[in-house]
Amino acid sequence: QQHPELLVIQSDLMTVSGLQKECDSKYVFDRPFLLSGIATTAGDDLESMLALSSAIIVFNTALACHQQGRRGDHNFLVRAVKLYKMCFRLVGGSSYYQLPVVALMALAAVNNKAQAHLELGQYSRLRDNLIHLSTVLYGAMPIIEGNVNSDIIKSFVVNALVMVDSPVAAAAG
């Protein structure tokens, strides 16, 4: 069932172009989340608007750092990991996790954090990232199914499967 209060956000975010194919079939959610529509999504609750706005700003900053880090400066990848983690903490345990856009943001933050760990060569963290990604995906499925483009969902699943099946995961496990 579609949520009319999310249509502004969904029109920009819930498309296939929200994922970027990388080498070795790894995916990074590469679209920033928009602040427009937050007032309708969060309702009249000022704390909710602040939490969602903060999570969006943190995710978008993490994404910018991630993209800069892919250009060669690994310090930006380290920052991206910390910011993705912060973003997940802002939305992952909240009651607003029941909203499709918030569930998508949580999933994107965990997915991108796992990918940044791989790009940093932090293979010892791979197992924990895969478990976290699987858990968030499992929890988000009932919320995002039917509200998020199915190709995005499939890409997150494929990304988790590719990471699990990689020689790096076997060495880390």
Coordinates of C-alpha atoms in Angstrom, one line a residue:
Q1 CA 0.0 0.0 0.0
Q2 CA 1.4 3.4 -1.0
H3 CA 1.6 6.1 1.7
P4 CA 0.5 9.5 0.1
E5 CA 2.6 11.4 2.6
L6 CA 5.7 10.0 1.1
L7 CA 5.0 10.6 -2.6
V8 CA 7.3 13.7 -2.8
I9 CA 10.2 11.7 -1.4
Q10 CA 9.3 8.5 -3.3
S11 CA 9.1 10.3 -6.7
D12 CA 12.8 11.1 -6.4
L13 CA 14.2 8.2 -4.4
M14 CA 12.4 5.0 -5.2
T15 CA 13.8 4.5 -8.7
V16 CA 16.3 2.1 -10.1
S17 CA 18.7 4.9 -10.7
G18 CA 19.2 4.9 -6.9
L19 CA 21.7 2.2 -7.1
Q20 CA 25.1 2.3 -8.8
K21 CA 26.7 -0.8 -10.1
E22 CA 30.3 -1.2 -9.1
C23 CA 33.0 -3.5 -10.1
D24 CA 32.6 -7.1 -8.8
S25 CA 28.8 -6.6 -8.8
K26 CA 28.8 -4.6 -5.6
Y27 CA 26.1 -1.9 -5.2
V28 CA 26.1 1.4 -3.4
F29 CA 22.9 3.4 -2.9
D30 CA 24.1 6.6 -4.4
R31 CA 21.1 8.9 -4.3
P32 CA 20.8 11.6 -1.6
F33 CA 17.6 11.7 0.4
L34 CA 15.6 14.9 0.1
L35 CA 14.5 17.1 3.0
S36 CA 11.3 18.0 1.1
G37 CA 8.2 16.2 2.5
I38 CA 9.7 15.7 6.0
A39 CA 7.0 17.8 7.6
T40 CA 4.3 15.5 6.1
T41 CA 6.2 12.4 6.9
A42 CA 6.9 13.2 10.5
G43 CA 3.5 14.9 11.1
D44 CA 3.4 17.6 13.8
D45 CA 6.0 16.0 16.0
L46 CA 8.9 18.4 16.1
E47 CA 11.3 15.8 17.6
S48 CA 10.4 13.4 14.7
M49 CA 11.1 16.1 12.2
L50 CA 14.4 16.9 13.8
A51 CA 15.4 13.2 13.9
L52 CA 14.5 12.5 10.3
S53 CA 16.1 15.7 9.1
S54 CA 19.3 14.9 11.0
A55 CA 19.4 11.4 9.6
I56 CA 19.0 12.7 6.1
I57 CA 21.7 15.3 6.5
V58 CA 24.0 12.6 8.0
F59 CA 23.3 10.1 5.3
N60 CA 23.9 12.7 2.5
T61 CA 27.2 13.7 4.2
A62 CA 28.2 10.1 4.4
L63 CA 27.4 9.6 0.7
A64 CA 29.5 12.7 -0.2
C65 CA 32.4 11.3 1.8
H66 CA 32.0 7.9 0.3
Q67 CA 32.1 9.3 -3.2
Q68 CA 35.2 11.4 -2.3
G69 CA 36.9 8.3 -0.8
R70 CA 36.3 6.3 -4.0
R71 CA 38.4 8.9 -5.7
G72 CA 41.4 7.9 -3.6
D73 CA 41.4 9.6 -0.2
H74 CA 40.7 6.7 2.2
N75 CA 40.2 9.2 5.1
F76 CA 36.9 10.1 3.5
L77 CA 35.9 6.4 3.4
V78 CA 36.7 6.2 7.2
R79 CA 34.4 9.2 7.8
A80 CA 31.7 7.7 5.6
V81 CA 31.7 4.5 7.7
K82 CA 31.2 6.6 10.9
L83 CA 28.5 8.7 9.4
Y84 CA 26.6 5.7 7.9
K85 CA 26.7 4.2 11.4
M86 CA 25.4 7.4 12.9
C87 CA 22.6 7.6 10.4
F88 CA 21.5 4.1 11.2
R89 CA 21.5 4.9 14.9
L90 CA 19.3 7.9 14.2
V91 CA 16.6 5.9 12.3
G92 CA 17.2 2.2 12.9
G93 CA 15.6 2.0 16.3
S94 CA 13.0 4.6 15.9
S95 CA 9.3 4.1 15.6
Y96 CA 9.5 5.9 12.3
Y97 CA 11.4 2.8 11.0
Q98 CA 7.9 1.7 10.0
L99 CA 7.9 4.4 7.2
P100 CA 9.2 3.1 3.9
V101 CA 11.6 6.0 3.3
V102 CA 13.1 5.6 6.8
A103 CA 13.4 1.8 6.3
L104 CA 15.1 2.5 2.9
M105 CA 17.5 4.9 4.5
A106 CA 18.4 2.4 7.3
L107 CA 19.0 -0.3 4.7
A108 CA 21.0 2.1 2.4
A109 CA 23.2 3.2 5.4
V110 CA 24.0 -0.4 6.4
N111 CA 24.6 -1.5 2.8
N112 CA 26.9 1.4 2.0
K113 CA 28.8 1.0 5.3
A114 CA 29.5 -2.6 4.4
Q115 CA 30.7 -1.6 1.0
A116 CA 32.9 1.1 2.4
H117 CA 34.5 -1.4 4.8
L118 CA 35.3 -3.6 1.8
E119 CA 36.8 -0.7 -0.1
L120 CA 38.9 0.1 2.9
G121 CA 40.1 -3.5 3.0
Q122 CA 38.6 -4.0 6.5
Y123 CA 37.8 -7.7 5.8
S124 CA 37.6 -8.6 9.5
R125 CA 34.5 -6.5 9.7
L126 CA 32.8 -8.2 6.7
R127 CA 31.1 -10.9 8.7
D128 CA 29.4 -8.5 11.1
N129 CA 28.4 -6.2 8.2
L130 CA 26.8 -9.1 6.4
I131 CA 24.9 -10.2 9.4
H132 CA 23.7 -6.6 10.0
L133 CA 22.7 -6.1 6.4
S134 CA 20.8 -9.4 6.4
T135 CA 19.0 -8.5 9.6
V136 CA 18.0 -5.0 8.4
L137 CA 16.9 -6.3 5.0
Y138 CA 14.8 -9.0 6.7
G139 CA 13.2 -6.3 9.0
A140 CA 12.7 -3.8 6.3
M141 CA 11.1 -6.1 3.7
P142 CA 7.5 -5.9 4.9
I143 CA 7.8 -2.1 5.1
I144 CA 9.5 -1.4 1.8
E145 CA 7.9 -4.2 -0.3
G146 CA 5.4 -2.5 -2.6
N147 CA 6.6 1.0 -1.6
V148 CA 10.1 0.8 -3.1
N149 CA 11.1 -0.2 -6.6
S150 CA 11.6 -3.9 -6.6
D151 CA 14.9 -3.5 -8.5
I152 CA 16.4 -1.6 -5.6
I153 CA 15.4 -4.4 -3.2
K154 CA 16.8 -7.0 -5.5
S155 CA 20.1 -5.1 -5.8
F156 CA 20.5 -5.0 -2.0
V157 CA 19.8 -8.7 -1.8
V158 CA 22.3 -9.4 -4.6
N159 CA 24.9 -7.2 -3.0
A160 CA 24.6 -9.2 0.3
L161 CA 24.8 -12.5 -1.6
V162 CA 27.8 -11.4 -3.6
M163 CA 29.6 -10.3 -0.5
V164 CA 28.8 -13.6 1.3
D165 CA 30.0 -15.6 -1.7
S166 CA 33.2 -13.6 -2.1
P167 CA 36.6 -15.2 -1.3
V168 CA 37.1 -12.3 1.1
A169 CA 34.0 -13.4 3.1
A170 CA 35.3 -16.9 3.2
A171 CA 38.6 -15.7 4.6
A172 CA 36.9 -13.4 7.1
G173 CA 34.5 -16.1 8.4

